[in-house]
XYZ file of N, CA and C in Angstrom:
345
model
N -43.575 -151.665 -167.972
C -42.957 -150.495 -168.715
C -42.242 -151.452 -169.331
N -41.541 -150.742 -171.049
C -40.992 -151.611 -171.799
C -39.582 -151.290 -171.613
N -39.323 -150.501 -170.983
C -37.876 -150.378 -170.722
C -37.310 -150.727 -169.366
N -35.636 -151.066 -169.325
C -35.541 -151.677 -168.356
C -35.539 -150.930 -166.919
N -35.902 -151.459 -166.125
C -36.305 -150.901 -164.308
C -34.744 -151.268 -163.646
N -34.437 -150.555 -162.914
C -33.478 -151.005 -162.059
C -33.868 -150.309 -160.608
N -33.516 -151.097 -159.942
C -33.844 -150.805 -158.395
C -32.301 -150.862 -157.368
N -32.259 -150.264 -156.839
C -31.240 -150.240 -155.868
C -31.655 -149.591 -154.329
N -31.412 -150.472 -153.024
C -31.397 -150.162 -152.034
C -30.514 -149.651 -151.347
N -30.617 -148.763 -150.517
C -29.450 -148.379 -150.232
C -29.208 -148.028 -148.392
N -28.541 -148.464 -147.273
C -28.703 -148.817 -145.958
C -30.200 -149.545 -145.744
N -30.518 -150.321 -146.628
C -31.432 -151.164 -145.759
C -31.872 -152.349 -146.495
N -32.444 -153.446 -146.202
C -32.270 -154.732 -146.618
C -33.425 -154.889 -148.147
N -33.458 -155.309 -148.762
C -34.345 -155.001 -149.978
C -35.327 -155.754 -149.773
N -36.515 -155.267 -150.063
C -37.825 -155.866 -149.577
C -39.021 -156.042 -150.925
N -38.989 -157.522 -151.197
C -39.909 -158.022 -152.517
C -41.049 -157.005 -152.623
N -41.759 -156.712 -151.368
C -43.104 -156.504 -151.716
C -42.734 -154.614 -152.180
N -41.691 -154.091 -151.544
C -41.694 -152.502 -152.197
C -41.110 -152.837 -153.580
N -40.435 -154.186 -153.966
C -39.721 -153.867 -155.038
C -41.197 -154.076 -156.448
N -41.613 -155.122 -155.976
C -43.073 -155.273 -156.473
C -44.026 -153.518 -156.936
N -43.982 -153.074 -155.819
C -45.116 -151.855 -155.641
C -44.024 -150.682 -156.701
N -42.958 -150.960 -156.888
C -42.249 -149.969 -157.377
C -41.927 -150.516 -159.203
N -42.340 -151.460 -159.085
C -42.546 -152.186 -160.693
C -44.030 -151.554 -160.773
N -45.093 -151.847 -160.400
C -46.549 -151.249 -160.714
C -46.232 -149.959 -161.251
N -45.833 -148.801 -159.914
C -45.724 -147.689 -160.193
C -44.961 -147.217 -161.753
N -43.720 -147.882 -161.735
C -42.960 -147.610 -162.846
C -43.563 -148.157 -164.611
N -44.582 -148.739 -164.291
C -45.277 -149.659 -165.302
C -45.871 -148.319 -165.629
N -46.611 -147.650 -165.060
C -47.755 -146.391 -165.287
C -47.219 -145.291 -165.818
N -45.749 -145.197 -165.730
C -45.209 -143.776 -166.319
C -45.301 -144.322 -167.740
N -45.257 -145.026 -168.444
C -45.768 -145.288 -169.639
C -46.922 -144.652 -170.193
N -47.831 -144.382 -169.416
C -48.815 -143.445 -169.671
C -48.855 -142.236 -170.297
N -47.625 -141.421 -169.311
C -47.568 -139.918 -169.618
C -46.586 -140.091 -170.517
N -45.528 -140.696 -170.568
C -44.158 -140.875 -171.765
C -43.840 -141.832 -171.960
N -44.382 -142.543 -173.392
C -43.903 -143.656 -174.047
C -42.592 -143.571 -174.284
N -42.113 -142.769 -174.192
C -40.172 -142.723 -174.960
C -39.532 -142.817 -173.584
N -39.792 -143.387 -172.446
C -38.820 -143.601 -171.376
C -37.658 -144.295 -172.046
N -36.437 -144.135 -171.913
C -35.491 -144.990 -172.215
C -35.173 -145.924 -171.224
N -34.895 -145.276 -169.760
C -34.398 -146.254 -168.692
C -34.717 -145.670 -167.653
N -34.772 -145.997 -166.664
C -35.598 -145.894 -165.339
C -34.994 -146.430 -164.007
N -34.309 -145.316 -163.378
C -33.649 -146.091 -161.971
C -34.363 -145.689 -160.696
N -34.681 -146.576 -159.868
C -35.098 -146.226 -159.034
C -34.413 -146.428 -157.748
N -34.154 -145.375 -156.776
C -33.019 -145.670 -155.709
C -33.738 -145.179 -154.195
N -34.171 -146.279 -153.374
C -34.452 -146.291 -151.979
C -33.551 -146.419 -151.077
N -33.170 -145.321 -150.096
C -32.780 -145.329 -149.429
C -32.864 -144.832 -147.837
N -32.571 -145.039 -146.714
C -32.374 -144.855 -145.393
C -31.326 -144.215 -145.135
N -31.619 -142.545 -145.156
C -29.822 -142.025 -144.689
C -29.942 -142.068 -143.462
N -28.646 -142.581 -142.733
C -28.576 -142.729 -141.508
C -27.980 -141.527 -140.960
N -27.984 -141.331 -139.386
C -27.295 -140.276 -138.973
C -28.154 -139.054 -138.544
N -29.572 -139.011 -138.891
C -30.170 -138.109 -138.569
C -31.231 -138.619 -137.511
N -31.045 -138.128 -136.873
C -31.393 -139.079 -135.089
C -32.654 -137.318 -134.982
N -32.704 -136.736 -135.186
C -33.669 -135.252 -134.811
C -34.702 -135.881 -135.847
N -35.081 -136.249 -136.964
C -36.237 -136.353 -137.860
C -36.107 -137.737 -137.644
N -36.118 -138.637 -137.047
C -36.641 -140.199 -136.782
C -35.878 -141.001 -138.358
N -36.361 -141.917 -138.525
C -35.915 -142.765 -139.447
C -36.994 -142.542 -140.708
N -36.746 -141.856 -141.738
C -36.893 -141.083 -143.256
C -36.418 -142.165 -144.357
N -37.136 -142.071 -145.011
C -36.611 -142.884 -146.075
C -36.859 -142.101 -147.167
N -36.009 -141.951 -148.451
C -35.786 -141.155 -149.455
C -36.122 -142.306 -150.919
N -37.028 -141.717 -151.415
C -37.018 -142.677 -152.897
C -36.696 -141.548 -154.130
N -35.616 -141.801 -154.708
C -35.171 -140.931 -156.193
C -35.784 -141.998 -157.128
N -36.345 -141.161 -158.061
C -36.471 -141.982 -159.411
C -36.057 -141.334 -160.516
N -34.670 -141.628 -161.026
C -34.196 -141.099 -162.165
C -34.710 -141.465 -163.513
N -34.905 -141.056 -164.355
C -35.427 -141.152 -165.942
C -34.724 -140.843 -167.196
N -34.536 -141.475 -168.047
C -33.475 -141.316 -169.040
C -34.896 -140.975 -170.479
N -35.394 -139.861 -170.490
C -35.922 -139.608 -171.689
C -35.225 -139.064 -173.270
N -35.660 -139.043 -174.097
C -35.314 -138.423 -175.473
C -35.263 -136.705 -175.042
N -33.875 -136.133 -175.073
C -33.690 -134.648 -174.829
C -33.395 -134.490 -173.188
N -32.752 -135.500 -172.339
C -32.397 -135.075 -171.163
C -32.646 -136.190 -170.185
N -32.444 -135.815 -168.972
C -32.715 -136.946 -167.736
C -33.429 -135.984 -166.587
N -34.463 -136.886 -166.038
C -35.530 -136.045 -165.275
C -35.276 -137.381 -163.782
N -35.463 -136.348 -162.795
C -35.168 -136.604 -161.542
C -36.309 -135.986 -160.477
N -36.944 -137.151 -159.919
C -37.749 -136.745 -158.727
C -37.549 -137.550 -157.575
N -38.018 -136.955 -156.445
C -37.633 -137.627 -155.164
C -38.782 -137.423 -153.906
N -38.841 -138.245 -153.070
C -40.136 -138.170 -152.277
C -39.213 -138.696 -150.977
N -39.707 -137.854 -149.651
C -38.999 -138.269 -148.204
C -40.111 -138.197 -147.140
N -40.065 -139.145 -146.587
C -41.148 -139.046 -145.798
C -40.749 -140.755 -144.571
N -41.065 -140.668 -143.402
C -40.615 -141.766 -142.632
C -41.958 -143.119 -142.725
N -42.638 -143.412 -143.802
C -42.716 -144.292 -144.185
C -42.199 -144.288 -145.700
N -41.751 -145.432 -146.188
C -41.021 -145.860 -147.353
C -42.310 -145.970 -148.405
N -43.387 -146.475 -148.019
C -44.381 -146.742 -148.961
C -44.900 -145.069 -149.404
N -44.962 -144.170 -148.332
C -45.361 -142.912 -148.540
C -44.272 -141.624 -149.465
N -43.052 -141.922 -149.274
C -41.971 -141.962 -149.852
C -41.889 -142.040 -151.482
N -42.179 -143.687 -151.660
C -42.671 -143.819 -152.874
C -43.325 -143.319 -153.537
N -44.817 -143.194 -152.909
C -46.086 -142.477 -153.644
C -45.630 -140.848 -153.880
N -44.395 -140.313 -153.209
C -44.646 -138.924 -153.158
C -43.274 -138.797 -154.431
N -42.560 -139.630 -154.612
C -41.805 -139.761 -155.368
C -42.363 -140.137 -156.797
N -43.014 -141.129 -156.931
C -43.595 -141.307 -158.203
C -44.705 -140.089 -158.744
N -45.509 -139.696 -157.875
C -46.116 -138.461 -157.975
C -45.557 -137.462 -158.897
N -44.010 -136.881 -157.989
C -43.104 -135.826 -158.758
C -42.716 -136.283 -159.978
N -42.576 -137.576 -160.026
C -41.895 -138.139 -161.640
C -42.964 -137.966 -162.770
N -43.902 -137.981 -162.039
C -45.573 -138.018 -162.966
C -45.620 -136.242 -163.525
N -45.503 -135.578 -162.672
C -45.397 -134.000 -162.749
C -44.168 -133.680 -163.825
N -42.870 -134.374 -163.376
C -41.780 -134.082 -164.564
C -41.976 -134.515 -165.597
N -42.840 -135.590 -165.795
C -42.969 -136.122 -167.105
C -43.707 -135.506 -167.850
N -45.011 -135.186 -167.073
C -45.681 -134.156 -168.067
C -44.918 -132.764 -168.573
N -44.689 -132.337 -167.788
C -44.101 -130.964 -167.999
C -42.998 -131.132 -169.298
N -42.168 -132.370 -169.316
C -41.475 -132.758 -170.630
C -42.143 -132.840 -171.740
N -43.076 -133.453 -171.803
C -43.974 -133.745 -172.747
C -44.440 -132.655 -173.226
N -44.819 -131.674 -172.301
C -45.744 -130.090 -172.816
C -44.153 -129.702 -173.217
N -43.391 -129.351 -173.197
C -42.122 -128.879 -173.713
C -42.141 -129.255 -174.763
N -41.766 -130.720 -175.147
C -41.273 -131.434 -176.277
C -42.931 -131.013 -177.110
N -43.761 -130.373 -177.143
C -44.778 -130.475 -178.090
C -45.142 -129.215 -178.434
N -44.059 -128.441 -177.230
C -44.080 -126.799 -177.478
C -46.091 -126.256 -177.386
N -46.313 -127.167 -175.876
C -47.371 -126.545 -175.635
C -47.090 -125.725 -174.075
N -46.193 -125.125 -173.931
C -45.745 -124.312 -173.042
C -46.405 -122.908 -173.660
N -46.987 -122.125 -172.500
C -47.484 -121.175 -172.142
C -46.505 -120.056 -172.784
N -46.876 -118.963 -173.161
C -45.925 -117.779 -174.275
C -46.811 -116.652 -174.404
N -46.100 -116.061 -173.096
C -46.745 -114.163 -172.940
C -46.155 -113.608 -174.096
N -47.482 -112.736 -174.010
C -47.232 -111.940 -175.580
C -46.583 -110.797 -174.907
N -45.116 -109.938 -175.730
C -44.821 -108.661 -175.223
C -46.022 -107.596 -175.038
N -46.048 -107.022 -174.137
C -46.658 -105.905 -173.419
C -46.198 -105.095 -174.184
N -47.260 -104.680 -175.125
C -47.354 -103.172 -175.976
C -47.588 -101.841 -174.963
N -46.420 -101.014 -175.378
C -46.224 -99.744 -174.616
C -46.714 -98.360 -175.760
N -47.561 -97.732 -175.571
C -47.809 -96.946 -176.394
C -46.502 -95.935 -176.356
N -46.439 -95.231 -177.665
C -45.322 -94.013 -177.875
C -45.310 -93.368 -176.889
N -44.235 -92.542 -175.839
C -44.383 -91.552 -175.203
C -43.747 -89.936 -175.887
């Protein structure tokens, strides 16, 4: 990834293995949009949620020309949450690039016969 990557851990200790996986996933984002200005990944384990167990939430925030894109994933496994967040980030980037190219579907107005 050409742009700086910032990784933040909240309510859990930093993991070198998780940081390495985040770096790999973030580097692949350039395939979908080469104009990413910044990328910030937050890995957190919200506390106080005893009914659903220990959930991990991963949020990927990307600054691109024309706006900011945010995607997240939640799962009981940190790596599964990471995968879900980056899958959502790819979809957001693809949609953004499509809008920038004006490749969005446009529906023709319905022609109604005169009454």
